[in-house]
Structure formats: structure tokens, C-alpha cells
Coordinates of N, CA and C in Angstrom, one line a residue:
M1 N 5.0 -39.4 28.9 CA 6.0 -39.2 27.7 C 5.3 -38.5 26.5
F2 N 4.0 -39.2 26.5 CA 3.3 -38.5 25.3 C 2.8 -37.1 25.6
I3 N 2.6 -36.8 26.8 CA 2.1 -35.3 27.0 C 3.4 -34.4 26.9
A4 N 4.5 -34.9 27.3 CA 5.8 -34.3 27.2 C 6.1 -34.0 25.7
A5 N 5.8 -35.0 24.9 CA 6.1 -34.9 23.5 C 5.2 -33.9 23.0
L6 N 4.0 -34.1 23.2 CA 2.8 -33.2 22.7 C 3.2 -31.6 23.0
A7 N 3.6 -31.5 24.4 CA 3.8 -30.0 24.8 C 5.2 -29.5 24.0
S8 N 6.1 -30.4 23.8 CA 7.4 -30.2 22.9 C 7.0 -29.5 21.6
S9 N 6.1 -30.5 21.1 CA 5.5 -30.3 19.6 C 4.7 -28.9 19.5
M10 N 4.0 -28.6 20.5 CA 3.2 -27.3 20.4 C 4.1 -26.1 20.6
F11 N 5.0 -26.3 21.5 CA 6.0 -25.2 21.7 C 6.9 -25.0 20.4
A12 N 7.2 -25.9 19.6 CA 8.0 -25.8 18.4 C 7.1 -25.3 17.4
L13 N 5.8 -25.4 17.4 CA 4.9 -24.8 16.5 C 4.5 -23.5 16.9
G14 N 4.6 -23.1 18.1 CA 4.3 -22.0 18.6 C 4.5 -20.6 17.6
P15 N 5.9 -20.3 17.3 CA 5.9 -19.1 16.5 C 5.4 -19.2 14.9
V16 N 5.3 -20.5 14.4 CA 4.5 -20.6 13.2 C 3.0 -20.3 13.4
A17 N 2.4 -20.9 14.5 CA 0.9 -20.5 14.8 C 0.9 -19.1 14.9
Q18 N 1.7 -18.4 15.6 CA 1.4 -16.9 15.8 C 1.6 -16.2 14.7
A19 N 2.5 -16.7 13.7 CA 2.7 -16.0 12.4 C 1.4 -16.2 11.6
A20 N 1.0 -17.5 11.6 CA -0.2 -17.6 10.9 C -1.5 -16.8 11.2
Q21 N -1.6 -16.3 12.7 CA -2.5 -15.6 13.2 C -2.6 -14.1 12.7
K22 N -1.4 -13.7 12.2 CA -1.3 -12.2 11.6 C -2.2 -11.9 10.6
P23 N -2.9 -10.9 10.6 CA -3.9 -10.7 9.5 C -3.2 -10.3 8.3
T24 N -3.9 -10.6 7.0 CA -3.2 -10.0 5.7 C -3.4 -8.5 5.8
I25 N -2.5 -7.7 5.3 CA -2.5 -6.4 5.2 C -2.7 -5.9 3.7
V26 N -3.8 -5.3 3.4 CA -4.1 -4.8 2.1 C -3.8 -3.5 2.0
L27 N -3.1 -3.0 1.0 CA -2.6 -1.7 0.7 C -3.2 -0.8 -0.3
V28 N -3.9 0.2 -0.2 CA -4.5 0.7 -1.3 C -4.2 2.2 -1.4
H29 N -3.4 2.5 -2.6 CA -2.8 3.8 -2.8 C -3.9 5.0 -3.1
G30 N -3.6 6.2 -3.1 CA -4.5 7.4 -3.2 C -4.5 7.8 -4.7
A31 N -5.1 9.0 -4.9 CA -5.1 9.5 -6.2 C -3.7 10.0 -6.6
F32 N -3.4 10.1 -7.8 CA -2.1 10.5 -8.4 C -0.9 9.7 -8.1
E33 N -1.2 8.4 -7.8 CA -0.4 7.3 -7.3 C -0.7 5.9 -8.0
D34 N 0.2 5.0 -7.8 CA 0.0 3.5 -8.0 C 0.6 2.9 -6.9
S35 N 0.5 1.5 -7.0 CA 0.8 0.7 -6.0 C 2.4 0.7 -5.8
Q36 N 3.3 1.1 -6.8 CA 4.6 1.2 -6.4 C 5.1 2.1 -5.2
V37 N 4.1 2.9 -4.7 CA 4.5 3.7 -3.7 C 4.7 3.0 -2.3
W38 N 4.2 1.7 -2.4 CA 4.2 0.9 -1.2 C 5.5 0.0 -1.1
G39 N 6.3 0.1 -2.0 CA 7.4 -0.9 -2.1 C 8.2 -1.0 -0.8
H40 N 8.6 0.0 -0.2 CA 9.5 -0.1 1.1 C 8.6 -0.6 2.2
V41 N 7.4 -0.3 2.4 CA 6.5 -0.5 3.4 C 6.3 -2.0 3.2
T42 N 6.0 -2.5 2.1 CA 5.8 -3.9 1.9 C 6.9 -4.7 2.2
A43 N 8.0 -4.4 2.0 CA 9.2 -5.2 2.4 C 9.4 -5.2 3.9
K44 N 9.1 -4.2 4.5 CA 9.1 -4.1 5.9 C 8.1 -5.1 6.6
L45 N 6.8 -4.9 6.1 CA 5.8 -5.7 6.7 C 6.0 -7.3 6.5
K46 N 6.6 -7.5 5.2 CA 6.7 -9.0 4.9 C 7.8 -9.6 5.8
A47 N 8.9 -8.8 6.0 CA 10.0 -9.3 6.8 C 9.4 -9.5 8.3
D48 N 8.5 -8.7 8.7 CA 7.9 -8.9 10.1 C 6.9 -9.9 10.1
G49 N 6.7 -10.7 9.0 CA 5.8 -12.0 8.9 C 4.5 -11.7 8.5
Y50 N 4.1 -10.5 7.9 CA 2.6 -10.4 7.5 C 2.7 -10.7 5.8
K51 N 1.5 -11.2 5.5 CA 1.2 -11.3 4.2 C 0.6 -10.1 3.7
V52 N 1.1 -9.5 2.5 CA 0.8 -8.3 2.0 C 0.1 -8.4 0.6
V53 N -1.0 -7.7 0.4 CA -1.8 -7.7 -0.9 C -1.7 -6.1 -1.3
V54 N -1.2 -5.8 -2.4 CA -1.1 -4.3 -2.9 C -1.9 -4.2 -4.1
V55 N -2.9 -3.3 -3.9 CA -4.0 -3.1 -4.9 C -3.6 -2.0 -5.8
D56 N -3.7 -2.3 -7.2 CA -3.5 -1.1 -8.3 C -4.9 -0.8 -8.7
L57 N -5.4 0.4 -8.4 CA -6.7 0.9 -8.9 C -6.5 1.1 -10.4
P58 N -7.7 0.9 -11.0 CA -7.8 1.0 -12.5 C -7.7 2.5 -12.9
G59 N -7.1 2.7 -14.2 CA -7.0 3.9 -14.7 C -5.6 4.6 -14.8
R60 N -4.6 3.9 -14.5 CA -3.3 4.2 -14.3 C -2.4 3.3 -15.2
P61 N -1.1 3.6 -15.5 CA -0.4 2.8 -16.2 C -0.1 1.1 -15.8
S62 N -0.2 1.1 -14.4 CA 0.0 -0.2 -13.8 C -1.5 -1.0 -14.0
N63 N -2.5 -0.5 -14.2 CA -3.9 -1.1 -14.5 C -4.5 -0.3 -15.4
P64 N -4.1 -0.2 -16.7 CA -4.8 0.7 -17.7 C -6.1 0.6 -17.9
M65 N -6.7 1.7 -18.1 CA -8.3 1.7 -18.5 C -8.5 3.2 -18.7
P66 N -9.5 3.5 -20.0 CA -9.9 4.7 -20.2 C -10.4 5.5 -19.1
P67 N -10.2 6.8 -18.9 CA -10.7 7.4 -17.8 C -12.3 7.5 -17.7
D68 N -13.0 7.4 -18.8 CA -14.4 7.5 -18.8 C -14.9 6.0 -18.5
K69 N -14.2 5.0 -18.3 CA -14.5 3.8 -17.8 C -14.3 3.7 -16.3
V70 N -13.6 4.5 -15.7 CA -13.3 4.4 -14.3 C -14.3 5.1 -13.4
S71 N -14.6 4.4 -12.4 CA -15.6 4.8 -11.4 C -15.3 4.5 -9.9
L72 N -15.8 5.1 -9.0 CA -15.6 4.8 -7.5 C -16.2 3.3 -7.2
D73 N -17.3 3.1 -8.0 CA -17.7 1.6 -7.7 C -16.6 0.6 -8.2
L74 N -15.9 0.9 -9.2 CA -14.9 0.2 -9.8 C -13.8 -0.1 -8.8
Y75 N -13.3 1.0 -8.3 CA -12.4 1.1 -7.3 C -12.7 0.2 -6.1
R76 N -13.9 0.5 -5.6 CA -14.4 -0.3 -4.5 C -14.3 -1.8 -4.8
D77 N -14.9 -2.2 -6.2 CA -14.9 -3.5 -6.4 C -13.6 -4.2 -6.5
T78 N -12.5 -3.5 -6.9 CA -11.1 -3.9 -7.0 C -10.8 -4.2 -5.7
V79 N -11.0 -3.3 -4.7 CA -10.5 -3.7 -3.4 C -11.2 -4.9 -2.9
I80 N -12.6 -5.1 -3.1 CA -13.3 -6.3 -2.5 C -12.7 -7.4 -3.2
K81 N -12.3 -7.4 -4.5 CA -11.7 -8.5 -5.1 C -10.4 -8.9 -4.5
A82 N -9.6 -8.0 -4.0 CA -8.5 -8.3 -3.3 C -8.7 -8.9 -1.9
L83 N -9.8 -8.7 -1.2 CA -10.3 -9.1 0.0 C -10.8 -10.5 -0.3
D84 N -11.5 -10.9 -1.3 CA -11.9 -12.1 -1.6 C -10.7 -13.1 -1.6
A85 N -9.5 -12.7 -1.9 CA -8.3 -13.6 -2.1 C -7.7 -13.8 -0.8
T86 N -8.1 -13.1 0.2 CA -7.4 -13.2 1.6 C -8.0 -14.3 2.5
N87 N -7.3 -14.8 3.4 CA -8.0 -15.7 4.5 C -8.1 -14.9 5.6
G88 N -9.5 -14.8 6.0 CA -9.9 -14.0 7.2 C -9.9 -12.5 7.0
P89 N -10.6 -11.9 8.0 CA -10.6 -10.4 7.9 C -9.4 -9.9 7.7
A90 N -9.3 -8.9 6.9 CA -7.9 -8.2 6.6 C -7.7 -6.8 7.1
V91 N -6.5 -6.2 7.3 CA -6.4 -5.0 7.8 C -6.1 -4.2 6.5
V92 N -7.1 -3.2 6.2 CA -6.9 -2.5 5.0 C -6.5 -1.0 5.2
V93 N -5.5 -0.8 4.4 CA -4.8 0.6 4.7 C -5.3 1.6 3.4
G94 N -5.6 2.7 3.6 CA -5.9 3.4 2.4 C -5.2 4.8 2.5
H95 N -4.5 5.3 1.7 CA -3.9 6.6 1.7 C -4.7 7.6 0.9
S96 N -4.7 8.9 1.5 CA -5.4 10.1 0.9 C -6.7 9.6 0.4
F97 N -6.9 9.7 -0.9 CA -8.3 9.3 -1.5 C -8.5 7.9 -1.3
G98 N -7.6 7.1 -1.2 CA -7.8 5.8 -0.8 C -8.6 5.6 0.5
G99 N -8.8 6.5 1.4 CA -9.6 6.4 2.4 C -11.0 6.2 2.0
I100 N -11.4 7.0 1.0 CA -12.7 6.9 0.6 C -13.0 5.6 -0.1
V101 N -12.2 5.2 -0.9 CA -12.2 3.9 -1.5 C -12.3 2.8 -0.6
I102 N -11.5 2.6 0.5 CA -11.6 1.6 1.5 C -12.9 1.6 2.4
S103 N -13.4 2.9 2.5 CA -14.7 3.1 3.2 C -15.8 2.5 2.4
A104 N -15.9 2.8 1.0 CA -16.9 2.2 0.1 C -16.6 0.6 0.2
A105 N -15.5 0.0 0.3 CA -15.2 -1.5 0.4 C -16.0 -2.0 1.7
A106 N -15.6 -1.1 2.8 CA -16.2 -1.5 4.0 C -17.6 -1.6 4.2
E107 N -18.3 -0.7 3.6 CA -19.7 -0.5 3.6 C -20.3 -1.6 2.8
Q108 N -19.7 -2.2 1.7 CA -20.1 -3.3 1.0 C -19.8 -4.7 1.7
T109 N -18.7 -4.9 2.3 CA -18.1 -6.2 2.9 C -17.5 -5.9 4.1
P110 N -18.3 -5.4 5.2 CA -17.6 -5.2 6.4 C -17.1 -6.4 7.3
K111 N -17.6 -7.6 7.1 CA -17.1 -8.9 7.6 C -15.9 -9.1 7.1
K112 N -15.3 -8.7 6.1 CA -14.1 -9.2 5.2 C -13.0 -8.3 5.8
I113 N -13.2 -7.2 6.8 CA -12.2 -6.1 7.2 C -12.2 -6.3 8.6
K114 N -10.8 -6.5 9.1 CA -10.7 -6.3 10.5 C -10.4 -5.0 11.1
T115 N -9.7 -4.3 10.3 CA -9.4 -2.8 10.7 C -9.4 -1.9 9.5
L116 N -9.8 -0.7 9.6 CA -9.4 0.2 8.2 C -8.5 1.1 9.1
V117 N -7.4 1.2 8.3 CA -6.3 2.2 8.6 C -6.3 3.2 7.5
F118 N -6.4 4.7 8.1 CA -6.6 5.8 7.3 C -5.3 6.5 7.5
L119 N -4.5 6.4 6.4 CA -3.1 7.1 6.2 C -3.2 8.4 5.6
A120 N -3.2 9.5 6.3 CA -3.3 10.9 5.7 C -4.4 10.8 4.7
A121 N -5.6 10.5 5.1 CA -6.6 9.8 4.3 C -7.9 10.5 4.6
Y122 N -8.8 10.7 3.5 CA -10.1 11.2 3.7 C -10.9 10.2 4.5
L123 N -11.5 10.5 5.7 CA -12.3 9.6 6.4 C -13.6 10.1 6.3
P124 N -14.5 9.6 5.4 CA -15.8 10.3 5.0 C -17.0 9.9 5.9
Q125 N -17.9 10.7 5.7 CA -19.2 10.5 6.4 C -20.2 10.4 5.0
N126 N -21.4 10.0 5.3 CA -22.3 9.6 4.0 C -22.3 10.7 3.1
D127 N -22.2 10.4 1.8 CA -22.3 11.4 0.7 C -21.2 12.3 0.6
D128 N -20.2 12.1 1.3 CA -18.9 12.8 1.1 C -18.2 12.3 -0.2
S129 N -17.4 13.4 -0.9 CA -16.6 12.8 -2.0 C -15.1 13.5 -1.8
L130 N -14.3 13.3 -2.4 CA -13.1 13.9 -2.3 C -13.3 15.4 -2.6
V131 N -14.0 15.8 -3.6 CA -14.1 17.2 -3.9 C -14.6 17.9 -2.7
S132 N -15.8 17.5 -2.3 CA -16.6 18.0 -1.2 C -15.9 18.2 0.0
M133 N -14.9 17.1 0.4 CA -14.2 17.1 1.5 C -12.9 18.2 1.4
A134 N -12.2 18.2 0.2 CA -11.2 19.1 0.1 C -11.6 20.5 0.0
Q135 N -12.9 20.8 -0.4 CA -13.4 22.2 -0.4 C -13.5 22.7 1.1
K136 N -13.6 21.6 2.1 CA -13.7 22.1 3.5 C -12.3 22.2 4.2
D137 N -11.4 21.9 3.4 CA -10.0 21.9 4.1 C -9.3 23.2 3.7
A138 N -9.5 24.2 4.5 CA -9.0 25.7 4.4 C -7.5 25.7 4.3
D139 N -6.9 24.8 5.0 CA -5.3 24.7 5.2 C -4.5 24.0 4.2
A140 N -5.3 23.3 3.4 CA -4.7 22.5 2.2 C -3.9 23.4 1.3
K141 N -2.8 23.0 0.8 CA -2.1 23.8 -0.2 C -2.3 23.3 -1.6
I142 N -2.9 22.3 -1.9 CA -3.1 21.6 -3.3 C -4.1 22.4 -4.2
G143 N -5.1 23.0 -3.6 CA -6.1 23.6 -4.5 C -5.6 24.4 -5.7
P144 N -4.8 25.3 -5.6 CA -4.4 26.2 -6.6 C -3.5 25.5 -7.7
H145 N -3.0 24.2 -7.4 CA -2.1 23.6 -8.3 C -2.8 22.3 -8.9
L146 N -4.0 22.2 -8.5 CA -4.8 21.3 -9.2 C -5.5 21.6 -10.6
Q147 N -5.2 20.8 -11.7 CA -5.7 21.1 -12.9 C -6.7 20.0 -13.5
I148 N -7.8 20.7 -13.8 CA -8.9 19.8 -14.3 C -9.0 19.9 -15.8
E149 N -8.9 18.7 -16.4 CA -9.1 18.7 -17.9 C -10.4 17.8 -18.2
K150 N -11.5 18.5 -18.2 CA -12.8 17.8 -18.4 C -12.9 17.0 -19.8
E151 N -12.3 17.5 -20.7 CA -12.5 17.0 -22.0 C -11.6 15.8 -22.1
K152 N -10.5 15.5 -21.2 CA -9.9 14.3 -21.1 C -10.3 13.4 -20.0
G153 N -11.2 14.0 -19.2 CA -11.6 13.1 -18.0 C -10.6 13.0 -16.9
I154 N -9.6 13.9 -16.8 CA -8.6 13.5 -15.8 C -8.3 14.9 -15.0
A155 N -7.6 14.7 -13.7 CA -7.1 15.7 -13.0 C -5.6 15.5 -12.8
S156 N -4.9 16.7 -12.8 CA -3.5 16.4 -12.7 C -3.0 17.6 -11.6
I157 N -1.7 17.5 -11.3 CA -1.2 18.5 -10.4 C -0.1 19.1 -11.2
D158 N 0.1 20.5 -11.0 CA 1.2 21.3 -11.7 C 2.5 20.7 -11.4
Y159 N 3.2 20.5 -12.4 CA 4.5 19.8 -12.1 C 5.4 20.5 -11.3
A160 N 5.5 21.8 -11.5 CA 6.5 22.6 -10.5 C 6.2 22.6 -9.0
S161 N 4.8 22.2 -8.7 CA 4.5 22.3 -7.3 C 4.5 20.8 -6.6
R162 N 4.8 19.9 -7.5 CA 4.7 18.5 -6.9 C 5.6 18.3 -5.7
A163 N 6.9 18.5 -5.9 CA 7.9 18.4 -4.8 C 7.7 19.0 -3.4
D164 N 6.9 20.2 -3.6 CA 6.6 20.9 -2.4 C 5.3 20.2 -1.6
L165 N 4.3 19.8 -2.5 CA 3.2 19.3 -2.1 C 3.3 17.9 -1.5
F166 N 4.1 17.0 -2.2 CA 4.1 15.6 -1.8 C 5.4 15.2 -1.1
A167 N 6.4 16.0 -1.2 CA 7.7 15.6 -0.6 C 8.5 16.7 0.2
N168 N 7.5 17.4 0.7 CA 8.1 18.6 1.8 C 8.7 17.9 3.0
G169 N 10.1 18.3 3.1 CA 10.8 17.7 4.2 C 11.6 16.5 3.8
A170 N 11.5 16.0 2.5 CA 12.2 14.9 2.1 C 13.5 15.2 1.6
P171 N 14.5 14.2 1.5 CA 15.8 14.6 1.1 C 15.7 15.1 -0.6
E172 N 16.7 15.7 -0.8 CA 16.6 16.6 -2.1 C 16.4 15.3 -3.1
A173 N 17.0 14.3 -3.1 CA 17.1 13.3 -4.2 C 15.7 12.9 -4.4
L174 N 14.9 12.7 -3.4 CA 13.7 12.3 -3.5 C 12.7 13.4 -4.0
R175 N 13.0 14.6 -3.5 CA 12.1 15.9 -4.1 C 12.3 15.9 -5.6
Q176 N 13.4 15.6 -6.2 CA 13.8 15.7 -7.6 C 13.0 14.6 -8.3
A177 N 13.0 13.5 -7.6 CA 12.5 12.2 -8.3 C 11.0 12.4 -8.4
I178 N 10.3 12.8 -7.2 CA 8.7 12.6 -7.0 C 8.0 13.3 -8.1
P179 N 8.2 14.6 -8.8 CA 7.4 15.0 -9.8 C 7.1 14.0 -10.9
D180 N 8.1 13.1 -11.2 CA 8.0 12.1 -12.4 C 7.1 11.0 -12.0
L181 N 6.8 10.8 -10.6 CA 6.2 9.7 -10.1 C 4.6 10.0 -9.8
I182 N 4.3 11.3 -9.9 CA 2.9 11.7 -9.8 C 2.2 11.5 -11.1
L183 N 0.9 10.8 -10.9 CA 0.3 10.4 -12.2 C -0.9 11.3 -12.3
D184 N -1.6 11.3 -13.6 CA -2.8 11.9 -13.8 C -3.8 10.8 -13.3
E185 N -5.0 11.6 -12.7 CA -6.0 10.8 -12.1 C -7.3 10.9 -12.9
P186 N -8.0 9.6 -13.0 CA -9.3 9.8 -13.6 C -10.4 10.7 -12.8
L187 N -11.1 11.4 -13.3 CA -11.9 12.6 -12.7 C -13.0 12.2 -11.9
A188 N -13.9 11.3 -12.7 CA -15.1 11.1 -12.1 C -15.3 10.5 -10.6
P189 N -14.2 9.5 -10.3 CA -14.5 9.0 -8.9 C -14.1 10.0 -7.9
L190 N -13.2 11.2 -8.3 CA -13.0 12.2 -7.2 C -14.2 12.9 -6.8
A191 N -15.3 13.0 -7.7 CA -16.5 13.8 -7.4 C -17.6 13.1 -7.1
T192 N -17.5 11.8 -6.9 CA -18.5 10.8 -6.6 C -18.7 10.6 -5.1
P193 N -20.0 10.9 -4.7 CA -20.2 10.9 -3.2 C -20.2 9.3 -2.8
V194 N -19.6 9.0 -1.7 CA -19.4 7.7 -1.2 C -20.7 7.4 -0.3
K195 N -21.3 6.2 -0.3 CA -22.4 5.9 0.5 C -22.0 5.1 1.7
V196 N -22.0 5.4 2.9 CA -21.6 4.7 4.0 C -22.7 4.7 5.2
T197 N -23.0 3.7 6.0 CA -23.9 3.7 6.8 C -23.5 3.3 8.3
G198 N -24.1 3.6 9.3 CA -23.6 3.1 10.7 C -23.8 1.8 10.8
A199 N -24.6 0.9 10.2 CA -24.8 -0.3 10.4 C -23.7 -1.2 9.6
N200 N -23.0 -0.6 8.7 CA -21.8 -1.4 8.0 C -20.6 -0.9 8.3
F201 N -20.3 0.3 7.6 CA -19.0 1.1 7.7 C -18.8 1.4 9.1
G202 N -19.9 1.9 9.8 CA -19.8 2.4 11.1 C -19.3 1.6 12.2
K203 N -19.4 0.1 11.9 CA -19.2 -1.0 12.9 C -17.8 -1.4 12.6
V204 N -17.2 -1.0 11.6 CA -15.7 -1.6 11.3 C -14.8 -0.7 12.1
D205 N -13.8 -1.3 12.9 CA -12.7 -0.8 13.5 C -12.0 0.0 12.5
K206 N -11.4 1.2 13.2 CA -10.7 2.2 12.4 C -9.7 2.8 13.2
V207 N -8.6 3.0 12.5 CA -7.5 3.6 13.0 C -7.1 4.7 12.1
Y208 N -6.5 5.9 12.7 CA -6.1 7.0 11.7 C -4.4 7.3 12.0
I209 N -3.7 7.5 10.9 CA -2.3 7.7 11.1 C -2.3 9.0 10.3
H210 N -1.9 10.1 11.4 CA -1.8 11.5 10.9 C -0.4 11.8 10.4
T211 N -0.3 12.8 9.6 CA 1.1 13.3 9.1 C 1.0 14.7 9.4
A212 N 2.2 14.9 10.2 CA 2.2 16.4 10.9 C 2.5 17.4 10.0
Y213 N 3.2 17.2 8.8 CA 3.5 18.3 8.0 C 2.9 18.3 6.6
D214 N 1.6 17.7 6.7 CA 1.0 17.4 5.3 C 0.5 18.7 4.6
Q215 N 0.8 18.8 3.4 CA 0.4 20.0 2.6 C -0.7 19.7 1.7
V216 N -1.2 18.3 1.5 CA -2.3 18.0 0.8 C -3.6 17.9 1.5
I217 N -3.5 17.0 2.6 CA -4.7 17.0 3.5 C -4.1 17.5 4.7
S218 N -4.6 18.7 5.0 CA -3.9 19.5 6.2 C -3.9 18.7 7.5
P219 N -3.0 18.9 8.6 CA -3.2 18.3 9.9 C -4.5 18.6 10.7
A220 N -4.9 20.0 10.4 CA -6.1 20.4 11.3 C -7.4 19.7 10.6
F221 N -7.4 19.4 9.3 CA -8.6 18.8 8.6 C -8.6 17.3 9.0
Q222 N -7.3 16.7 8.9 CA -7.2 15.2 9.6 C -7.8 15.2 11.0
A223 N -7.4 16.1 11.8 CA -8.0 16.0 13.2 C -9.5 16.3 13.1
Q224 N -10.0 17.1 12.3 CA -11.5 17.4 12.3 C -12.1 16.2 11.7
M225 N -11.7 15.4 10.9 CA -12.3 14.3 10.3 C -12.4 13.3 11.4
V226 N -11.3 13.0 12.3 CA -11.5 12.1 13.3 C -12.4 12.5 14.4
A227 N -12.5 13.7 14.6 CA -13.6 14.2 15.7 C -14.8 14.0 15.1
N228 N -15.1 14.1 13.8 CA -16.5 13.9 13.3 C -16.7 12.2 13.2
T229 N -15.7 11.4 13.0 CA -15.7 10.0 12.8 C -14.8 9.3 13.8
P230 N -14.9 9.3 15.0 CA -13.9 8.6 16.1 C -13.5 7.3 15.6
V231 N -12.1 7.1 16.0 CA -11.4 5.8 15.6 C -10.9 5.3 16.9
R232 N -10.4 4.0 17.0 CA -10.0 3.4 17.9 C -8.6 3.9 18.6
A233 N -7.7 4.1 17.6 CA -6.5 4.6 17.9 C -5.9 5.6 16.9
E234 N -5.0 6.4 17.4 CA -4.3 7.3 16.3 C -2.8 7.3 16.5
F235 N -2.1 7.5 15.4 CA -0.6 7.6 15.5 C -0.3 8.9 14.6
T236 N 0.9 9.4 14.9 CA 1.3 10.7 14.1 C 2.7 10.4 13.7
L237 N 2.9 10.5 12.3 CA 4.2 10.4 11.8 C 4.7 11.8 11.4
Q238 N 6.0 12.2 11.6 CA 6.5 13.5 11.3 C 6.9 13.6 9.9
T239 N 5.9 13.7 9.2 CA 6.4 13.6 7.7 C 5.3 14.5 7.0
G240 N 5.4 14.8 5.7 CA 4.4 15.2 4.8 C 3.5 14.0 4.4
H241 N 2.8 14.3 3.1 CA 1.8 13.5 2.7 C 2.2 12.1 2.4
T242 N 3.5 11.8 1.8 CA 3.9 10.8 1.3 C 4.9 10.0 2.4
A243 N 4.2 9.4 3.5 CA 4.9 8.9 4.5 C 5.6 7.6 4.0
F244 N 5.1 6.9 3.0 CA 5.5 5.7 2.7 C 6.8 5.8 1.9
L245 N 7.2 7.0 1.5 CA 8.6 7.4 0.9 C 9.5 8.1 2.0
T246 N 9.0 8.8 2.8 CA 9.9 9.6 3.7 C 10.1 8.8 5.0
D247 N 9.2 8.1 5.6 CA 9.3 7.2 6.6 C 8.7 5.9 6.7
P248 N 9.0 5.1 5.7 CA 8.5 3.8 5.5 C 8.6 2.8 6.7
N249 N 9.6 2.8 7.4 CA 9.8 2.0 8.7 C 8.7 2.4 9.6
G250 N 8.7 3.7 9.9 CA 7.8 4.3 10.8 C 6.3 3.9 10.5
L251 N 6.0 4.1 9.3 CA 4.6 3.8 8.9 C 4.4 2.4 9.1
A252 N 5.4 1.5 8.7 CA 5.1 0.1 8.7 C 4.7 -0.4 10.3
D253 N 5.7 0.4 11.2 CA 5.6 -0.1 12.5 C 4.0 0.4 13.0
D254 N 3.5 1.6 12.6 CA 2.3 2.0 12.8 C 1.2 1.0 12.2
I255 N 1.3 0.7 11.0 CA 0.4 -0.3 10.5 C 0.3 -1.5 11.3
E256 N 1.4 -2.1 11.8 CA 1.6 -3.3 12.4 C 0.8 -3.1 14.0
R257 N 0.9 -1.8 14.6 CA 0.3 -1.5 15.8 C -1.2 -1.6 15.6
S258 N -1.5 -1.1 14.4 CA -3.0 -1.0 14.1 C -3.7 -2.5 14.0
A259 N -2.8 -3.3 13.4 CA -3.3 -4.6 13.3 C -3.3 -5.5 14.5
Q260 N -2.7 -5.0 15.6 CA -2.7 -5.7 17.0 C -3.7 -5.2 17.8
R261 N -4.9 -6.0 17.9 CA -5.9 -5.9 18.9 C -6.7 -7.1 19.3

């Protein structure tokens, strides 16, 4: 009877134990964004039983700081602070420039990360920066629309081009809304080389989520980065750059697949 009761108790606790084993998912936005972009994805992940931590990088209205005080090291340390608050290694998702940020965090604290997920993101090698990598992406459309204001220490995107760059293929209502959601970005981190090594960053599990119609980081360059730095798994969303807005459920599903290994 004791064994039967114990087995029954273990069976009853099974789903809870399984839920507890799911890794925390840490979401890191990219340049010209803040954490609000993850709203729909966060809701889906939480509904599926995942704990989610959403990072707001410094230097935007949600985490204000003068641009001249913002650095890539500060971005990295913001992610590491979020990792410090998690139980066990986390799945860390970086969008766009966020790929460089999460790579820097992985180099510093590889044991705190279960998997790095690069969503339409820069997947860097040592000494790469957003600026140096963007210059190699011949098919990207963002370059002519990028405005650098050195005296203010910010980069911005031409307002009239924002819908085509970030919401191509999206419903018209989203195309009309997205220009006002794009933020100015502190300039210095974009030009700062990231330091990564094979001993730390190189040993962290990696997954890449491609975006098939991306105008910001071209599909061809996404494939080239993965060829240069192989990953465990790849998924492809039939979206432009902001998959979290145009296909949040599909993106959440791919993040969950990335977490399962």
C-alpha cells in the first residue's frame, strides 16, 4: 500500500515536476527597440509553462540613461544581472543587435546559459561589431536609411522607411503603427567590438531562427553567419525582421523547440 501511495503521489506531481524542469527564457531586444516588442511572445511562453524574464537595455525610455553613459559592457552586464536572478541555466534569446549582447554575456558567464537563440540576429565572431558586420551585408536595405547624429550620440532610422524595413509583409494597421515604435539608439555600443573565445562563447549551445523576408539583416547574411559559426539547430519564420510582431505564436514555438534538448 505504501508503494502504491508513493507511486500515486509521484504520478500526481509529475506535471508539476516537468513544468519545474523547463528552463527560464530570457528575452533581449535589439537596437531601436525596447522590451515591449516581446509582449505577445511572452504571453504565449508563459501560457505554455515557461518562466520569462524580459530585459530592458539601458538608454531608452523604459530604462533611461544618457547616450554617452551607455556601453556594450553595460548591456552585457544588464543581461548577466537578469541571469543572476534565474534558477539554473537559462535559454537566452537575442534579436538583431541583441545577438551581439547575448554573445558578450555568454563569454562572461557561459555556465549560466543553457542555449543562446539568435533571432534574425548578428551571430558574431571575435572583434565583430554591429557596424563591421552590417558593412558585410550587401543585401540589407537599412544602410541608406540609417542616420548618425554624433553630437547627440545616437543613431536613428529615417521615419518614412521604418514600415518597409521593419514591418514588410505585416498587416496595414501594424505598418502604420510601427514607425512610432522605433526608438533612437545609443551610438557607442553599435561600434564596439565584442570579445568572444572558443573556450567560453564557443562552447555554449546555439540555435538560429532565420527570418525569410528580412530587410534589416538579409537572409543571405544570416545564412553566412551560421556557416561561419555553426549552431545546433535552425528554424525559419516566413516573416520580416520583427517576427515577434508578425508571427509571435510561431516564434514562441521555435523558442520552445530551441529550449528542448
